[in-house]
XYZ file of C-alpha atoms in Angstrom:
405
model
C 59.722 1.814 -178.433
C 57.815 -0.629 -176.284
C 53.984 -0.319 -178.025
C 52.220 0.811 -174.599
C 54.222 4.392 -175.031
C 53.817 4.357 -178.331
C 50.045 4.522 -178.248
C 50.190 6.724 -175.786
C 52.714 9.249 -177.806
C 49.564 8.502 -180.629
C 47.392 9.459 -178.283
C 48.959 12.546 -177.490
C 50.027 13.795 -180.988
C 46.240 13.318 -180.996
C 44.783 15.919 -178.937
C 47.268 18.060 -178.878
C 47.418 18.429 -183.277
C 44.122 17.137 -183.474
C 42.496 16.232 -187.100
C 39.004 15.420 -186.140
C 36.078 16.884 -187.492
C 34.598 18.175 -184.397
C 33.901 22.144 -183.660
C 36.822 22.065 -181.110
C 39.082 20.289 -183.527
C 38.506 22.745 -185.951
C 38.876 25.392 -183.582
C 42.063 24.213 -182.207
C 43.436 24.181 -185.493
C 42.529 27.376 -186.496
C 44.395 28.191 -183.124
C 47.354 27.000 -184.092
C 47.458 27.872 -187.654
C 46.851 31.524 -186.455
C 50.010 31.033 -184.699
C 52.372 30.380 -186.433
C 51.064 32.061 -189.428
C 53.549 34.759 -188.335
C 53.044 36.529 -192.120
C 49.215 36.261 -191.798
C 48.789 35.321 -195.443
C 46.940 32.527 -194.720
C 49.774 29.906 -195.709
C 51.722 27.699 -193.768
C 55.035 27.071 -195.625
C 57.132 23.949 -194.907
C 59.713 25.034 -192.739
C 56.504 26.420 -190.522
C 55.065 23.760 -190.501
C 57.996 21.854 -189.071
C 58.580 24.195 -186.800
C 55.230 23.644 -185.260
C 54.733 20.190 -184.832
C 58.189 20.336 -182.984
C 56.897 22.830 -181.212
C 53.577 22.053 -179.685
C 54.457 18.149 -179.334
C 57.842 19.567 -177.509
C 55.651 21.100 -174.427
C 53.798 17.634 -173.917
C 57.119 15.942 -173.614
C 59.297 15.252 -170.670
C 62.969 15.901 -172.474
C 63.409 11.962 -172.861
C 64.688 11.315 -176.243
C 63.960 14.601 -177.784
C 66.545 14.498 -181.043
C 65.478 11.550 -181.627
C 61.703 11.775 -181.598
C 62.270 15.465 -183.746
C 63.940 13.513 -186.050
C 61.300 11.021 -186.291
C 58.574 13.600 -186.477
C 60.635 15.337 -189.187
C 60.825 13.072 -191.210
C 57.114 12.007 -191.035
C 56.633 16.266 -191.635
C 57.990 16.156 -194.759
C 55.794 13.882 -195.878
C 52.804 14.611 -194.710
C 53.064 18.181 -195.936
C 53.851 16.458 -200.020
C 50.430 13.985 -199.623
C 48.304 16.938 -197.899
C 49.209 19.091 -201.696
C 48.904 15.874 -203.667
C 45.559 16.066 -202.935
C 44.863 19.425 -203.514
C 46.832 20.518 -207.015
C 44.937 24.113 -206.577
C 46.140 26.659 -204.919
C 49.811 27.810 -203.699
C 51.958 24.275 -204.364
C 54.696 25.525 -201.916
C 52.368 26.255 -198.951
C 49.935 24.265 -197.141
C 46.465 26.845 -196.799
C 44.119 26.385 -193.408
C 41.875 23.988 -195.901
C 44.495 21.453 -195.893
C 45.359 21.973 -192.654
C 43.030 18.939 -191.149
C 44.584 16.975 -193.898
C 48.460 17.434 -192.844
C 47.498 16.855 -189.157
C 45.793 13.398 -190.683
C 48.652 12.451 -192.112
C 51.187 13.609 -190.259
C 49.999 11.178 -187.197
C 49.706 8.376 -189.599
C 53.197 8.568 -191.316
C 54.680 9.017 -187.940
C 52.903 6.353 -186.252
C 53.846 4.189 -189.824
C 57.492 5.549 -189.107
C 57.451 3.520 -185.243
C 56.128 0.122 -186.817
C 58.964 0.330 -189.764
C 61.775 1.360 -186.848
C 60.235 -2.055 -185.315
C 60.895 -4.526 -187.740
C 64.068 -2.748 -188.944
C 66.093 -5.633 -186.302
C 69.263 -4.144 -187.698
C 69.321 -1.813 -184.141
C 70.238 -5.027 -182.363
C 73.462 -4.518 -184.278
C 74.992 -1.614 -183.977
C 72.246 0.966 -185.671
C 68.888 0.463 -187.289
C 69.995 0.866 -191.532
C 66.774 1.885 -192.861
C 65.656 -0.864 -194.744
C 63.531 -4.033 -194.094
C 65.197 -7.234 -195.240
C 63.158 -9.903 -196.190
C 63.652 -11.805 -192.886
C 63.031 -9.141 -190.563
C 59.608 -9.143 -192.330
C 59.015 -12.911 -191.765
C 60.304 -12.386 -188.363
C 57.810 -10.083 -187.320
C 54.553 -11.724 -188.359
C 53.608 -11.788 -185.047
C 53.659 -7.647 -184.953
C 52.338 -7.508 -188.326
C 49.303 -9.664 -187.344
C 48.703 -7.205 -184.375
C 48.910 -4.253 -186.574
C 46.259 -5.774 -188.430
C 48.184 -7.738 -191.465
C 46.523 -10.921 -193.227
C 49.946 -12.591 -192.844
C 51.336 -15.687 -191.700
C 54.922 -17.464 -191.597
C 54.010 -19.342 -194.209
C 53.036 -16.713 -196.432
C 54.923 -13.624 -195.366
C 58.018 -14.583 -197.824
C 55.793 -14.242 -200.562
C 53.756 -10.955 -199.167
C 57.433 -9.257 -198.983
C 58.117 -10.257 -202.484
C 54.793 -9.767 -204.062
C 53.070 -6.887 -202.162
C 55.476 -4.636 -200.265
C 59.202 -4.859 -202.151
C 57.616 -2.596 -204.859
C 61.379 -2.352 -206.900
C 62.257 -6.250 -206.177
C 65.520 -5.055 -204.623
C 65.255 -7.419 -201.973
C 64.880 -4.793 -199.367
C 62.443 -2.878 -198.238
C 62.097 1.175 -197.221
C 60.166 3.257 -195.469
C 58.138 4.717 -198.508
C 57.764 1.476 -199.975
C 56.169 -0.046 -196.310
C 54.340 2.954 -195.582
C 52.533 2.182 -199.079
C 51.924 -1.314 -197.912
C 50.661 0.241 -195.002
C 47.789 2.236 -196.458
C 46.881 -0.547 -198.740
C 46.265 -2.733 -195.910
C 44.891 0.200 -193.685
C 47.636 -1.090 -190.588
C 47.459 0.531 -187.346
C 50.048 0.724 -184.389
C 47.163 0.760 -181.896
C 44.429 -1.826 -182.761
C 41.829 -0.341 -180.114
C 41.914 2.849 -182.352
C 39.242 2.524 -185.094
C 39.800 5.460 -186.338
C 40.105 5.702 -190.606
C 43.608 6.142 -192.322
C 43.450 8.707 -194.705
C 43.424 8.408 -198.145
C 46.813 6.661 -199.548
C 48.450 9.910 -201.195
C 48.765 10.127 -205.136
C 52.132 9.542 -205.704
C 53.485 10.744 -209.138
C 54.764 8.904 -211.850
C 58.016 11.284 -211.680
C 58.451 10.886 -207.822
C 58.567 7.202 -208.296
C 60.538 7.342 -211.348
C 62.963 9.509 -209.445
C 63.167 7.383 -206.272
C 64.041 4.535 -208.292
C 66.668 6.418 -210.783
C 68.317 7.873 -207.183
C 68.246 5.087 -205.776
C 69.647 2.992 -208.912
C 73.392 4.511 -208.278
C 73.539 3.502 -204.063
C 75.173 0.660 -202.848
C 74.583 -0.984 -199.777
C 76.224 1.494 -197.966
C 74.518 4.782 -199.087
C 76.949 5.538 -201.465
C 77.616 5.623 -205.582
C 80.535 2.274 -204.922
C 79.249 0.694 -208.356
C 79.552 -2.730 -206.330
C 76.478 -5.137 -207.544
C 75.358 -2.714 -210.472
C 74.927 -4.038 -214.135
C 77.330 -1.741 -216.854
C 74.000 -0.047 -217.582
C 73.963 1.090 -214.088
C 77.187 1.690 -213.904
C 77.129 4.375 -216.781
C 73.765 5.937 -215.193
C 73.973 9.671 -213.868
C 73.806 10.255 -210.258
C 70.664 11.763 -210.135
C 70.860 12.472 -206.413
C 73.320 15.886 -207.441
C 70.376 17.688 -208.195
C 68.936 18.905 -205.178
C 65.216 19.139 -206.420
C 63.098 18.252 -203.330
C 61.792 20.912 -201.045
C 64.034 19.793 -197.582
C 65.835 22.349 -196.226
C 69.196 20.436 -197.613
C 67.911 20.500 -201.243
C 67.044 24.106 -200.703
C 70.301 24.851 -199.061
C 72.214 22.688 -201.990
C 70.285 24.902 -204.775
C 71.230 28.522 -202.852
C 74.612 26.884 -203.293
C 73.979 25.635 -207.111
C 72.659 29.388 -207.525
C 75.944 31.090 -206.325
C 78.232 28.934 -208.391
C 76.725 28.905 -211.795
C 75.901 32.736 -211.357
C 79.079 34.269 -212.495
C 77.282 37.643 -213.424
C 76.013 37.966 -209.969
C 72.445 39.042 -211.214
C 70.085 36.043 -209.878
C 69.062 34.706 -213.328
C 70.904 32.057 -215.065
C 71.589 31.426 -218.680
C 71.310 28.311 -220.756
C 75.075 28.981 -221.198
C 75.680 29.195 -217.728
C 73.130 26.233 -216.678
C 75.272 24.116 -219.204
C 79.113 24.956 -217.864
C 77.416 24.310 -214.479
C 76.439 20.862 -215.493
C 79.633 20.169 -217.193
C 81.906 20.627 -213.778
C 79.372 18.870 -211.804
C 81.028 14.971 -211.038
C 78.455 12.232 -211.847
C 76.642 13.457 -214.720
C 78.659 12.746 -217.954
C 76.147 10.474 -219.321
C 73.357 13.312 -218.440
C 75.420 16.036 -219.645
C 76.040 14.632 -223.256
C 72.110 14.368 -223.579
C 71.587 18.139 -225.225
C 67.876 17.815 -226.017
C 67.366 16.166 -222.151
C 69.446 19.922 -220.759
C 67.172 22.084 -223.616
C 63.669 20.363 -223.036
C 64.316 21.014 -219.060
C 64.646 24.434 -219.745
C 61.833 24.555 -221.979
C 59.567 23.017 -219.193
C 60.829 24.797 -216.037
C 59.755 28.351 -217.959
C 56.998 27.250 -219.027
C 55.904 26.071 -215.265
C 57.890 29.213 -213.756
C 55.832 31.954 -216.254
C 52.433 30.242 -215.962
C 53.154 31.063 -211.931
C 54.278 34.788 -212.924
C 53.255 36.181 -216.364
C 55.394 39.052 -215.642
C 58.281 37.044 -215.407
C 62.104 37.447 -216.453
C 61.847 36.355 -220.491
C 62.422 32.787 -221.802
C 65.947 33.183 -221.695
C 66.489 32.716 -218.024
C 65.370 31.094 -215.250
C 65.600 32.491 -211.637
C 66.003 30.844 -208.281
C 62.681 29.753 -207.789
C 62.616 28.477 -211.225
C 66.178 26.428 -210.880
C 63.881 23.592 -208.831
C 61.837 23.036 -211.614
C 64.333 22.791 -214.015
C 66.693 20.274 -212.365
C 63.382 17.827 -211.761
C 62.432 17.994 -215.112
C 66.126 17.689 -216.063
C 65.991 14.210 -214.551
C 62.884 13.361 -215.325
C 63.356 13.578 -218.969
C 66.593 12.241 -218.409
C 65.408 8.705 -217.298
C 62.573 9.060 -220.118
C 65.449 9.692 -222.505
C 67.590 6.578 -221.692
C 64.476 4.811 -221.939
C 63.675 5.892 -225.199
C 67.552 5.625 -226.531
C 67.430 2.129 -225.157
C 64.145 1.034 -227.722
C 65.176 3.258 -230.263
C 68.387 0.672 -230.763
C 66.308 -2.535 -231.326
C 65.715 -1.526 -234.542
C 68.370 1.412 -235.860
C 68.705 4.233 -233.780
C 67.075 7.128 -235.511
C 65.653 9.175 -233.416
C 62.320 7.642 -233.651
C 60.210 4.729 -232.509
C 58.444 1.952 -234.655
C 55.371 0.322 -233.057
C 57.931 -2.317 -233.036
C 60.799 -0.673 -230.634
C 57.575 0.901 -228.668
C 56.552 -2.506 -227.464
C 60.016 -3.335 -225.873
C 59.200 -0.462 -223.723
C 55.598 -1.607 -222.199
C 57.235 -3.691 -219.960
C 58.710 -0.929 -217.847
C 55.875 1.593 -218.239
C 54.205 -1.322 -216.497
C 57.093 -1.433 -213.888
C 56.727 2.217 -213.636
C 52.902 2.123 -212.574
C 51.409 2.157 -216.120
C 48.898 0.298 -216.447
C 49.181 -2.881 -219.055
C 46.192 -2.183 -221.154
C 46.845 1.792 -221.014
C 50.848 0.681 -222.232
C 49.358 -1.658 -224.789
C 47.667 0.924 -226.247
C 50.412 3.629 -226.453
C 51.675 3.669 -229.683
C 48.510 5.092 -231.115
C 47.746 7.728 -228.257
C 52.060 8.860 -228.683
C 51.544 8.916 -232.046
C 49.622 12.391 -232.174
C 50.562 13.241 -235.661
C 50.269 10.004 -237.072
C 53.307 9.652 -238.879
C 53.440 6.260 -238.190
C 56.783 6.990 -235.446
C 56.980 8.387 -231.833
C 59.196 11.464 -230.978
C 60.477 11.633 -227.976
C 58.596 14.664 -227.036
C 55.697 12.541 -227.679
C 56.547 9.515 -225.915
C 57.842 12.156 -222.584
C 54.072 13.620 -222.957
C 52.202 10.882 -222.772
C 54.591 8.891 -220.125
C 54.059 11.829 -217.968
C 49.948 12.825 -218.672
C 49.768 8.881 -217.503
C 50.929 9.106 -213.847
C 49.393 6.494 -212.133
């Protein structure tokens, strides 16, 4: 996309889902929200939302390149609509509310317009199709965009930026989540005449980048679990990306499915029991599967979340549909924790238990993770709640978690 219709796509995006905070703006917005508020309960949920922004930008356009462009807006959707309820935990966490409204229109332009630099350095559509993914020569080889966008870089030193600042897993490659973070940090912009303030760079959980990575861990070059390149640890790792736990309509679809298969009784609750012969006949997931505490502390958590939401709820002996999201997030969040913990609890003899000792072979990757050193340095006292002189792993999972960066 040649950068003079880009702007001007910015520019339109703009006034037509504007996110200033002018009387009109707000107006406008309360226009819109009205709108499609179809329910009138004052929420917008995600699949609203999307339909929205397709929507209104769809009468501005001319019909050139529509899938494409939906696709692209999306995408940036999606993501907009997790950093607009990162920054507000109260409220409904499924719905966006007309207070965070400005805020989703904020960042919805700004991950999109983020979205048409990335699909610029990503060369690869020279090729035969862009791949998603900057390599580190693409990067070098558009200093000269980066430096309009407004990027301290140079050839000399964009190597090193790529390695140091933006690669965030060292993987050699970089995506879109892991630019657009680059992108905040250096407050970029597509149009330089536009002086108008990014938005706040969106809190992003420790468990949504220690799932990224863990997903990401089993895919080759190609997309896929092809164990090419990957170390025997890797090898042996559960495909995490099974469990549908985002909120896309694919993971929802995938859970409906999930739901219906483990179900045998046909009454919309599952069992442990059932959640655990569902696991078992699900490819990928031996290592996870063999973990019992990992399958019983996801339970645990997932009612805990699901009756704090509903006090009335169905017992803690099930969990329901809505509750079947929580569960398989915290069923691979603990999971990674777990394989952590197994991994340090070995240096020493594996018994369940960690010495100050086998702790301090693990501040290296809470570091990795986004911990911060002198906060991982100082772990095995804060773990150590009943000062016993070891760490459980419910107390290392507690405090790994309470310390998202």
């Amino acid at each position: 996309m040649a950068d003079s219709r880009g702007v001007e796509e910015l520019e339109v995006m703009k006034a037509k889902l504007p996110f200033d905070r002018t009387k009109e703006g707000k107006e406008r917005r309360r226009e819109i929200f009205n709108e499609y508020d179809v329910n009138g309960n004052g929420y917008l949920s995600l699949a609203e939302l999307d339909k929205m922004v397709k929507e209104v930008m769809r009468k501005t356009d001319e019909g050139e390149g529509d899938k494409e462009k939906e696709r692209e807006m999306g995408r940036a959707v999606m993501r907009a609509y997790q950093a607009a309820r990162a920054v507000d935990t109260e409220g409904n966490e499924d719905y966006v509310e007309f207070r965070e409204f400005r805020l989703f229109l904020h960042y919805l332009r700004t991950y999109y317009e983020f979205r048409m630099m990335f699909n610029q350095l990503d060369g690869d559509r020279h090729a035969g199709g862009q791949d998603g993914r900057i390599s580190r020569s693409e990067f070098v080889a558009a200093v000269p965009l980066l430096r309009k966008w407004g990027a301290s870089v140079s050839e000399e030193t964009a190597s090193t930026i790529f390695e140091k600042e933006v690669d965030a897993d060292g993987k050699g490659e970089v995506l879109f989540d892991e630019f657009a973070r680059w992108c905040f940090e250096k407050q970029l912009n597509f149009d330089p005449s536009d002086d108008t303030p990014l938005p706040s760079a969106p809190r992003i959980s420790l468990s949504h980048e220690i799932l990224s990575r863990a997903r990401g861990s089993k895919r080759g070059a190609s997309g896929q679990d092809d164990g090419i390149g990957k170390t025997e640890e890797e090898s042996e790792m559960a495909d995490l990306s099974a469990l549908p736990f985002d909120r896309t309509s694919e993971s929802v679809a995938a859970r409906k499915r999930l739901m219906y298969k483990w179900d045998v009784n046909g009454n919309g609750i599952l069992s442990l029991a059932e959640i655990d012969k569902g696991l078992s006949e699900m490819p990928g997931l031996a290592d996870l599967y063999s973990r019992k505490p990992v399958l019983l502390r996801a339970f645990t958590a997932a009612k805990s979340v699901g009756d704090a939401k509903d006090p009335n709820g169905i017992g803690a002996d099930y969990i329901d549909a809505r509750e079947l999201r929580y569960f398989l997030q915290h069923l691979s969040l603990f999971y990674v924790f777990h394989r952590l913990f197994e991994k340090a609890d070995g240096t020493e003899e594996s018994d369940g238990r960690l010495s100050r000792d086998e702790l301090t072979q693990c501040v290296p990757v809470l570091k990795e993770l986004g911990i911060e050193e002198e906060t991982a340095g100082n772990a095995f006292s804060e773990m150590d709640t009943n000062k016993g002189g070891f760490v459980l792993f419910s107390e290392f999972v507690a405090w790994a978690i309470e310390h998202s960066p």
